[in-house]
Coordinates of C-alpha atoms in Angstrom, one line a residue:
X1237 CA 64.5 127.1 120.9
X1238 CA 63.7 123.0 120.9
X1239 CA 61.0 121.7 123.4
X1240 CA 62.4 121.1 126.9
X1241 CA 61.6 118.1 128.2
X1242 CA 61.9 117.8 131.6
X1243 CA 62.6 113.8 133.4
X1244 CA 60.9 113.9 137.3
X1245 CA 63.0 110.9 138.0
X1246 CA 60.9 108.8 140.8
X1247 CA 62.7 106.4 143.4
X1248 CA 59.7 104.7 144.5
X1249 CA 56.9 106.4 143.2
X1250 CA 54.0 105.9 146.0
X1251 CA 55.6 102.9 147.4
X1252 CA 56.8 102.3 150.9
X1253 CA 59.5 101.3 152.2
X1254 CA 60.4 98.7 154.6
X1255 CA 59.7 100.2 157.4
X1256 CA 56.1 101.5 156.3
X1257 CA 56.7 105.1 155.6
X1258 CA 56.9 106.3 151.6
X1259 CA 59.9 108.1 150.0
X1260 CA 60.3 111.3 149.2
X1261 CA 59.7 111.8 145.8
X1262 CA 61.8 114.3 143.6
X1263 CA 59.4 116.6 141.3
X1264 CA 59.8 120.6 139.9
X1265 CA 57.2 122.9 139.7
X1266 CA 57.0 124.6 136.4
X1267 CA 58.4 127.6 137.5
X1268 CA 61.4 125.9 138.7
X1269 CA 61.8 124.2 135.4
X1270 CA 61.9 127.2 133.3
X1271 CA 63.6 129.4 135.9
X1272 CA 67.0 126.6 135.7
X1273 CA 66.5 126.4 131.9
X1274 CA 67.3 130.0 131.5
X1275 CA 70.1 130.0 133.5
X1276 CA 71.8 126.9 131.7
X1277 CA 70.5 129.1 128.3
X1278 CA 72.2 132.2 129.9
X1279 CA 75.9 130.4 131.0
X1280 CA 76.2 128.3 127.9
X1281 CA 75.5 131.2 125.4
X1282 CA 78.0 133.7 128.2
X1283 CA 80.4 130.4 127.0
X1284 CA 80.0 130.3 123.6
X1285 CA 78.1 127.3 123.7
X1286 CA 74.8 125.3 122.7
X1287 CA 72.7 122.7 124.0
X1288 CA 69.9 119.8 122.8
X1289 CA 66.8 121.1 124.5
X1290 CA 65.5 118.3 123.8
X1291 CA 68.1 115.6 125.6
X1292 CA 67.5 118.6 128.5
X1293 CA 66.8 116.2 131.9
X1294 CA 66.9 117.4 135.9
X1295 CA 67.3 114.8 138.4
X1296 CA 68.3 114.9 142.4
X1297 CA 71.4 114.2 143.3
X1298 CA 74.4 113.9 146.9
X1299 CA 77.7 116.2 145.7
X1300 CA 80.5 113.9 146.2
X1301 CA 83.1 114.6 148.9
X1302 CA 85.4 117.5 147.3
X1303 CA 88.4 114.2 147.0
X1304 CA 89.6 111.5 144.5
X1305 CA 88.6 111.9 141.0
X1306 CA 86.0 114.4 142.4
X1307 CA 88.3 116.9 142.5
X1308 CA 88.6 117.3 139.0
X1309 CA 84.4 118.1 139.3
X1310 CA 85.0 120.7 141.5
X1311 CA 88.6 122.1 140.1
X1312 CA 86.5 122.7 136.5
X1313 CA 83.6 124.2 137.5
X1314 CA 85.9 126.8 139.4
X1315 CA 87.7 128.1 136.4
X1316 CA 84.0 129.4 135.6
X1317 CA 83.9 131.1 138.9
X1318 CA 81.3 128.4 140.5
X1319 CA 83.3 127.2 143.0
X1320 CA 80.8 124.7 144.6
X1321 CA 83.5 122.6 146.8
X1322 CA 81.0 124.3 149.8
X1323 CA 78.3 122.2 148.8
X1324 CA 80.6 118.8 149.0
X1325 CA 78.2 116.6 150.4
X1326 CA 74.6 117.8 150.1
X1327 CA 71.8 117.5 148.6
X1328 CA 71.4 119.7 144.6
X1329 CA 69.4 119.6 141.9
X1330 CA 71.4 118.5 138.5
X1331 CA 70.2 119.4 134.9
X1332 CA 72.2 117.4 132.4
X1333 CA 71.9 117.9 128.4
X1334 CA 74.0 117.2 125.7
X1335 CA 77.2 120.2 125.0
X1336 CA 77.1 120.8 122.0
X1337 CA 79.5 123.2 119.6
X1338 CA 78.3 126.0 117.0
X1339 CA 79.2 123.5 114.4
X1340 CA 77.0 121.0 115.7
X1341 CA 79.4 118.7 116.9
X1342 CA 78.8 117.2 120.3
X1343 CA 80.9 118.0 122.9
X1344 CA 79.5 115.6 125.8
X1345 CA 77.0 115.6 128.4
X1346 CA 76.4 119.5 130.2
X1347 CA 76.5 119.3 134.1
X1348 CA 74.9 122.2 135.7
X1349 CA 74.3 122.1 139.5
X1350 CA 71.5 123.9 141.6
X1351 CA 70.8 124.6 145.6
X1352 CA 67.5 126.5 146.0
X1353 CA 67.0 128.9 143.0
X1354 CA 70.8 129.6 142.2
X1355 CA 73.3 127.6 139.4
X1356 CA 76.1 126.8 141.6
X1357 CA 78.2 124.7 139.6
X1358 CA 78.8 123.8 135.8
X1359 CA 81.1 121.7 133.7
X1360 CA 81.2 119.2 130.9
X1361 CA 82.1 115.4 130.8
X1362 CA 83.9 114.7 127.4
X1363 CA 87.1 114.1 125.8
X1364 CA 87.9 110.7 124.6
X1365 CA 88.3 109.9 128.8
X1366 CA 85.1 111.3 129.6
X1367 CA 86.7 113.6 131.9
X1368 CA 85.1 117.0 133.8
X1369 CA 85.9 119.9 132.0
X1370 CA 85.5 123.3 132.2
X1371 CA 83.5 125.1 129.4
X1372 CA 86.2 127.3 128.3
X1373 CA 87.8 124.6 127.8
X1374 CA 86.7 124.1 124.0
X1375 CA 88.2 121.0 122.6
X1376 CA 89.9 117.9 124.7
X1377 CA 91.8 115.2 123.2
X1378 CA 89.8 112.5 121.1
X1379 CA 91.9 109.8 121.5
X1380 CA 95.2 109.2 123.9
X1381 CA 98.2 110.3 121.8
X1382 CA 100.8 108.8 125.1
X1383 CA 102.2 112.0 124.6
X1384 CA 105.6 111.9 126.9
X1385 CA 105.7 115.5 127.6
X1386 CA 103.8 118.7 127.4
X1387 CA 104.2 122.7 125.9
X1388 CA 105.6 124.5 129.3
X1389 CA 104.4 128.1 127.8
X1390 CA 105.2 131.0 129.2
X1391 CA 104.3 134.4 126.8
X1392 CA 105.9 136.3 125.8
X1393 CA 107.9 134.8 123.2
X1394 CA 111.9 135.4 124.4
X1395 CA 113.6 137.6 122.2
X1396 CA 116.7 137.7 123.9
X1397 CA 117.3 133.5 123.0
X1398 CA 117.2 134.6 119.0
X1399 CA 120.0 137.3 117.3
X1400 CA 117.5 138.9 115.0
X1401 CA 118.2 140.7 111.2
X1402 CA 115.7 142.4 109.1
X1403 CA 114.8 140.2 106.0
X1404 CA 111.8 140.1 103.1
X1405 CA 110.1 137.3 102.2
X1406 CA 107.0 136.2 101.4
X1407 CA 104.0 136.6 104.2
X1408 CA 102.8 133.6 103.4
X1409 CA 105.9 131.9 105.1
X1410 CA 106.7 128.3 103.4
X1411 CA 105.2 125.6 102.4
X1412 CA 107.4 123.0 102.9
X1413 CA 111.4 123.1 104.3
X1414 CA 114.4 120.5 102.7
X1415 CA 118.0 120.7 101.7
X1416 CA 120.3 121.2 99.1
X1417 CA 122.8 118.7 98.2
X1418 CA 125.5 120.3 100.2
X1419 CA 123.0 120.5 103.4
X1420 CA 121.7 124.5 103.2
X1421 CA 118.4 124.2 104.4
X1422 CA 115.5 124.8 101.4
X1423 CA 112.3 126.7 102.3
X1424 CA 109.7 126.7 99.2
X1425 CA 106.7 129.9 98.9
X1426 CA 104.4 129.5 96.6
X1427 CA 103.6 133.3 95.3
X1428 CA 101.1 134.4 92.4
X1429 CA 101.4 131.4 91.1
X1430 CA 105.0 130.6 91.0
X1431 CA 107.3 128.7 93.4
X1432 CA 110.1 130.6 95.2
X1433 CA 112.7 128.7 96.8
X1434 CA 114.4 130.3 99.8
X1435 CA 118.0 129.0 100.7
X1436 CA 119.5 129.4 103.9
X1437 CA 124.0 129.9 103.7
X1438 CA 126.5 131.5 105.1
X1439 CA 124.8 133.0 108.1
X1440 CA 121.7 135.2 105.0
X1441 CA 118.5 133.7 104.0
X1442 CA 118.2 134.0 99.8
X1443 CA 115.9 133.9 97.1
X1444 CA 117.9 131.0 95.3
X1445 CA 115.3 129.5 92.4
X1446 CA 112.2 131.5 91.2
X1447 CA 109.7 128.6 89.3
X1448 CA 107.3 129.8 86.6
X1449 CA 104.6 127.5 84.5
X1450 CA 103.4 127.9 81.5
X1451 CA 99.6 127.0 79.9
X1452 CA 97.8 128.3 81.9
X1453 CA 99.2 126.9 85.0
X1454 CA 99.4 127.8 88.6
X1455 CA 101.2 126.3 91.4
X1456 CA 98.5 125.5 94.1
X1457 CA 101.1 123.4 96.4
X1458 CA 104.3 121.8 96.6
X1459 CA 106.8 120.1 98.9
X1460 CA 110.1 118.4 98.9
X1461 CA 111.2 114.9 99.3
X1462 CA 113.9 113.0 99.7
X1463 CA 115.8 112.6 96.8
X1464 CA 119.4 110.5 95.9
X1465 CA 121.5 113.6 96.3
X1466 CA 119.5 116.5 98.5
X1467 CA 115.9 117.3 98.8
X1468 CA 114.1 117.1 95.4
X1469 CA 110.6 118.9 95.2
X1470 CA 107.0 118.2 94.0
X1471 CA 104.7 120.7 92.6
X1472 CA 100.6 120.8 92.2
X1473 CA 99.6 122.8 89.4
X1474 CA 96.0 124.0 89.3
X1475 CA 94.0 126.1 86.7
X1476 CA 92.1 128.7 88.3
X1477 CA 88.4 129.9 87.2
X1478 CA 87.6 133.2 88.3
X1479 CA 83.5 133.6 88.2
X1480 CA 81.6 137.0 89.6
X1481 CA 82.6 140.2 90.3
X1482 CA 83.3 142.2 94.0
X1483 CA 82.1 140.1 97.1
X1484 CA 80.7 137.5 95.1
X1485 CA 83.9 136.4 93.2
X1486 CA 85.0 133.1 93.2
X1487 CA 87.7 131.4 92.2
X1488 CA 87.9 127.6 91.5
X1489 CA 90.7 125.7 91.1
X1490 CA 90.9 122.6 89.3
X1491 CA 94.0 120.3 90.2
X1492 CA 95.8 119.2 87.0
X1493 CA 99.3 117.2 87.7
X1494 CA 101.9 116.9 90.0
X1495 CA 105.7 117.8 88.4
X1496 CA 109.1 117.2 89.6
X1497 CA 112.5 119.3 90.2
X1498 CA 115.6 117.5 91.1
X1499 CA 118.2 118.8 93.7
X1500 CA 119.3 121.5 91.6
X1501 CA 115.6 122.8 91.1
X1502 CA 115.3 122.1 87.1
X1503 CA 112.6 120.1 86.0
X1504 CA 112.1 116.5 85.3
X1505 CA 110.5 114.6 82.8
X1506 CA 107.6 112.4 85.3
X1507 CA 104.3 114.2 85.6
X1508 CA 101.4 113.3 87.7
X1509 CA 97.9 113.2 85.9
X1510 CA 95.6 114.5 88.6
X1511 CA 91.5 114.2 89.0
X1512 CA 90.0 117.8 89.6
X1513 CA 89.4 116.5 93.7
X1514 CA 93.2 115.6 94.2
X1515 CA 96.3 117.4 94.7
X1516 CA 95.1 120.5 97.6
X1517 CA 97.4 119.5 99.6
X1518 CA 101.2 117.7 99.6
X1519 CA 103.1 116.4 102.1
X1520 CA 106.4 114.0 102.1
X1521 CA 107.1 110.9 104.3
X1522 CA 110.6 110.7 102.8
X1523 CA 110.8 109.8 99.5
X1524 CA 106.6 109.3 99.3
X1525 CA 104.3 111.6 98.6
X1526 CA 101.0 112.3 100.4
X1527 CA 98.5 113.9 97.8
X1528 CA 95.3 115.2 100.2
X1529 CA 92.0 116.4 98.5
X1530 CA 88.5 116.1 98.6
X1531 CA 88.3 113.9 101.7
X1532 CA 91.3 111.5 100.5
X1533 CA 95.1 111.3 100.9
X1534 CA 96.7 109.4 98.0
X1535 CA 100.2 107.7 98.0
X1536 CA 102.9 108.1 96.0
X1537 CA 105.9 106.7 95.6
X1538 CA 108.9 106.0 93.0
X1539 CA 109.1 103.0 91.1
X1540 CA 111.2 102.0 88.6
X1541 CA 108.4 103.0 86.2
X1542 CA 108.2 105.7 87.7
X1543 CA 105.9 107.7 90.3
X1544 CA 103.3 105.0 91.4
X1545 CA 99.8 105.3 93.3
X1546 CA 100.1 102.7 95.9
X1547 CA 96.9 103.5 97.8
X1548 CA 94.5 105.9 99.9
X1549 CA 93.2 106.8 103.2
X1550 CA 89.6 108.5 103.2
X1551 CA 89.1 111.2 105.7
X1552 CA 85.8 113.5 107.1
X1553 CA 87.2 116.4 105.9
X1554 CA 88.6 118.1 103.3
X1555 CA 92.4 119.1 103.2
X1556 CA 94.1 122.1 101.9
X1557 CA 97.2 121.7 104.0
X1558 CA 99.6 118.4 106.1
X1559 CA 102.5 119.5 108.3
X1560 CA 104.6 116.1 109.6
X1561 CA 106.0 117.0 112.8
X1562 CA 106.7 115.7 116.3
X1563 CA 105.2 117.8 118.5
X1564 CA 107.0 116.1 121.7
X1565 CA 110.0 114.0 120.6
X1566 CA 109.0 111.2 121.3
X1567 CA 109.8 109.5 118.0
X1568 CA 105.8 109.5 116.6
X1569 CA 105.2 111.5 114.2
X1570 CA 101.8 113.8 114.3
X1571 CA 99.7 114.9 111.2
X1572 CA 98.6 118.3 111.3
X1573 CA 96.0 119.0 108.8
X1574 CA 93.4 122.2 107.8
X1575 CA 90.3 122.0 105.8
X1576 CA 90.3 126.5 105.8
X1577 CA 87.7 126.0 108.4
X1578 CA 89.3 123.9 111.9
X1579 CA 92.4 122.4 112.6
X1580 CA 92.9 118.7 113.0
X1581 CA 95.8 116.3 114.6
X1582 CA 96.2 112.6 114.0
X1583 CA 98.6 110.1 114.4
X1584 CA 99.1 107.7 112.1
X1585 CA 99.7 103.6 112.0
X1586 CA 100.1 102.5 108.2
X1587 CA 97.6 103.8 106.3
X1588 CA 95.0 104.7 109.2
X1589 CA 95.0 108.1 110.4
X1590 CA 93.3 107.9 114.0
X1591 CA 92.0 111.4 115.2
X1592 CA 93.4 112.4 118.4
X1593 CA 92.6 116.8 118.7
X1594 CA 90.2 119.0 116.6
X1595 CA 88.6 122.5 116.5
X1596 CA 85.2 122.1 116.2
X1597 CA 84.6 125.5 114.4
X1598 CA 83.5 124.8 110.5
X1599 CA 83.7 128.0 109.9
X1600 CA 86.1 129.6 107.4
X1601 CA 88.7 130.7 109.9
X1602 CA 92.1 129.5 109.0
X1603 CA 94.4 130.5 105.8
X1604 CA 98.0 129.2 105.0
X1605 CA 100.2 126.6 105.8
X1606 CA 101.0 125.3 109.0
X1607 CA 104.3 125.6 110.8
X1608 CA 105.9 124.0 114.4
X1609 CA 109.4 124.8 116.0
X1610 CA 110.0 124.6 119.4
X1611 CA 110.7 128.0 120.1
X1612 CA 110.9 128.8 123.5
X1613 CA 113.5 125.9 123.7
X1614 CA 111.3 123.1 126.5
X1615 CA 111.3 120.1 124.5
X1616 CA 108.0 120.4 123.3
X1617 CA 106.9 122.0 119.3
X1618 CA 104.8 124.7 119.1
X1619 CA 102.2 124.5 116.0
X1620 CA 101.9 128.7 113.7
X1621 CA 99.4 128.7 111.4
X1622 CA 97.2 132.2 110.7
X1623 CA 94.1 133.0 110.6
X1624 CA 91.7 134.6 108.0
X1625 CA 93.1 137.9 108.9
X1626 CA 96.5 136.8 108.3
X1627 CA 97.5 136.8 111.6
X1628 CA 99.2 133.6 113.3
X1629 CA 97.7 131.2 115.9
X1630 CA 99.8 129.7 118.0
X1631 CA 98.5 126.7 119.1
X1632 CA 100.3 124.7 122.0
X1633 CA 100.0 120.9 123.4
X1634 CA 98.6 120.8 127.2
X1635 CA 97.0 117.8 128.9
X1636 CA 93.9 118.1 128.1
X1637 CA 94.6 119.4 124.1
X1638 CA 95.5 121.8 122.3
X1639 CA 95.1 125.4 122.7
X1640 CA 95.6 128.5 121.2
X1641 CA 98.1 130.8 123.1
X1642 CA 98.8 134.4 121.2
X1643 CA 99.1 136.9 124.2
X1644 CA 102.1 138.0 122.9
X1645 CA 101.2 138.3 118.7
X1646 CA 99.7 141.7 117.7
X1647 CA 97.3 141.9 114.7
X1648 CA 99.0 141.1 111.3
X1649 CA 101.8 139.7 112.3
X1650 CA 103.1 135.8 111.2
X1651 CA 105.5 133.2 112.4
X1652 CA 106.9 130.7 110.3
X1653 CA 108.9 128.4 112.3
X1654 CA 111.8 125.8 111.4
X1655 CA 115.4 125.1 111.7
X1656 CA 116.9 127.6 109.0
X1657 CA 120.7 126.8 110.4
X1658 CA 119.9 123.2 111.0
X1659 CA 121.9 123.5 114.2
X1660 CA 118.8 121.7 116.1
X1661 CA 117.7 124.6 117.8
X1662 CA 114.3 125.9 116.0
X1663 CA 114.1 129.8 114.2
X1664 CA 111.2 131.7 112.3
X1665 CA 110.6 134.1 110.2
X1666 CA 108.8 136.5 111.5
X1667 CA 106.3 139.2 109.0
X1668 CA 105.5 142.3 110.5
X1669 CA 104.5 144.1 107.4
X1670 CA 102.7 142.3 105.5
X1671 CA 102.3 144.7 102.3
X1672 CA 106.0 145.9 102.2
X1673 CA 107.2 141.6 103.5
X1674 CA 109.1 143.1 105.3
X1675 CA 110.0 141.9 108.4
X1676 CA 112.9 139.6 110.8
X1677 CA 114.6 136.4 110.5
X1678 CA 115.2 135.1 114.1
X1679 CA 118.2 132.7 114.5
X1680 CA 117.9 130.7 117.7
X1681 CA 121.0 131.8 120.2
X1682 CA 123.6 129.0 121.5
X1683 CA 122.4 127.6 125.0
X1684 CA 125.5 128.2 126.9
X1685 CA 126.1 126.2 129.9
X1686 CA 125.7 128.9 132.6
X1687 CA 122.1 129.7 131.7
X1688 CA 121.4 125.9 130.5
X1689 CA 121.9 125.2 134.4
X1690 CA 120.0 128.1 135.3
X1691 CA 117.1 127.7 133.2

């Protein structure tokens, strides 16, 4: 471990007060220092944190009364079973250090309180508001998202609110949602280098089009965008090169170009040439394309001369998937992105992205597209993305940040949310057998006046 640096705070070293008395000097013995340090290491490891040992300092402090802003301090500590309310107003030893996620990101300042030789309280100060957080709160907001409401999730997901019918569809779900010329909802899935277009029509979801590509190119990203008469489709085509064998096998992807399909899914003549670092993600703001790649999002708009690059934005991470939604229904779009390691939540002003929240894993943990939907009808959308086992993780919006809520999701179960029949209520695909692609299409039932009043 790094060298422990201890700070001995002295109010007036060998000084005299106005009354001629020496003030008390705070000090710790070497044994006390080692004992406190060992307890700090134990509690951070227990909750899967790390801390910077070189920043560790000790001081004597008086705990505030349990009122006002201090209530958050006591609540955060009690969440880790260290309820120190009985020590309010007492003098204790405080150990502080820089709290660090396992991937090296700094979370804030660790606070550990000791009375005698006993750890009596622990929490940290972090987030955009420098508030008090429990060690169980891993990812507080990094900026104020000004959300007007938050998720009221009560697991498990109620199946009574949906009509379920057996269906077979891709285990990887869909990467984009659009509409045909008649207003029927379309979903685009990428399977084995092809794009499959599913259409919900007449109360059923059916495969409508399969788009394949020659010349050794595979589809690696796709998005619907607004056309003149229904949604049109943009597809990134890439060349794939496999190197190595067995556990050392790796597929290298080189993005080559974007091709386009009209509202009847017929290929158009226009194309956009790409460089190798571009095109791993696609999304659309109306008729404007966002093309994500290596720490860069490029913007394309269709003009008189075809598609034109109208600018770019740099980020601090690569972009594998982009999902645009309005989580709390306030009219402000949220931009959810994944680089395969972490999930990021942005808001945007013009071309300027503001990071509101993120996970801090730094390891390969997320897989596939991101979807969102208000499946419990509380007015706030939940976020759905799969981990590397192919099991869906549900993230919900709370006042402290997004957090996972997977109590009702079993291993290898996949949930993909969207409003399939365009009735204003979000539905979802449920995949329960990823090998046979078996599952259910779950369509939200209309809420009756009686049930709405009871709710």
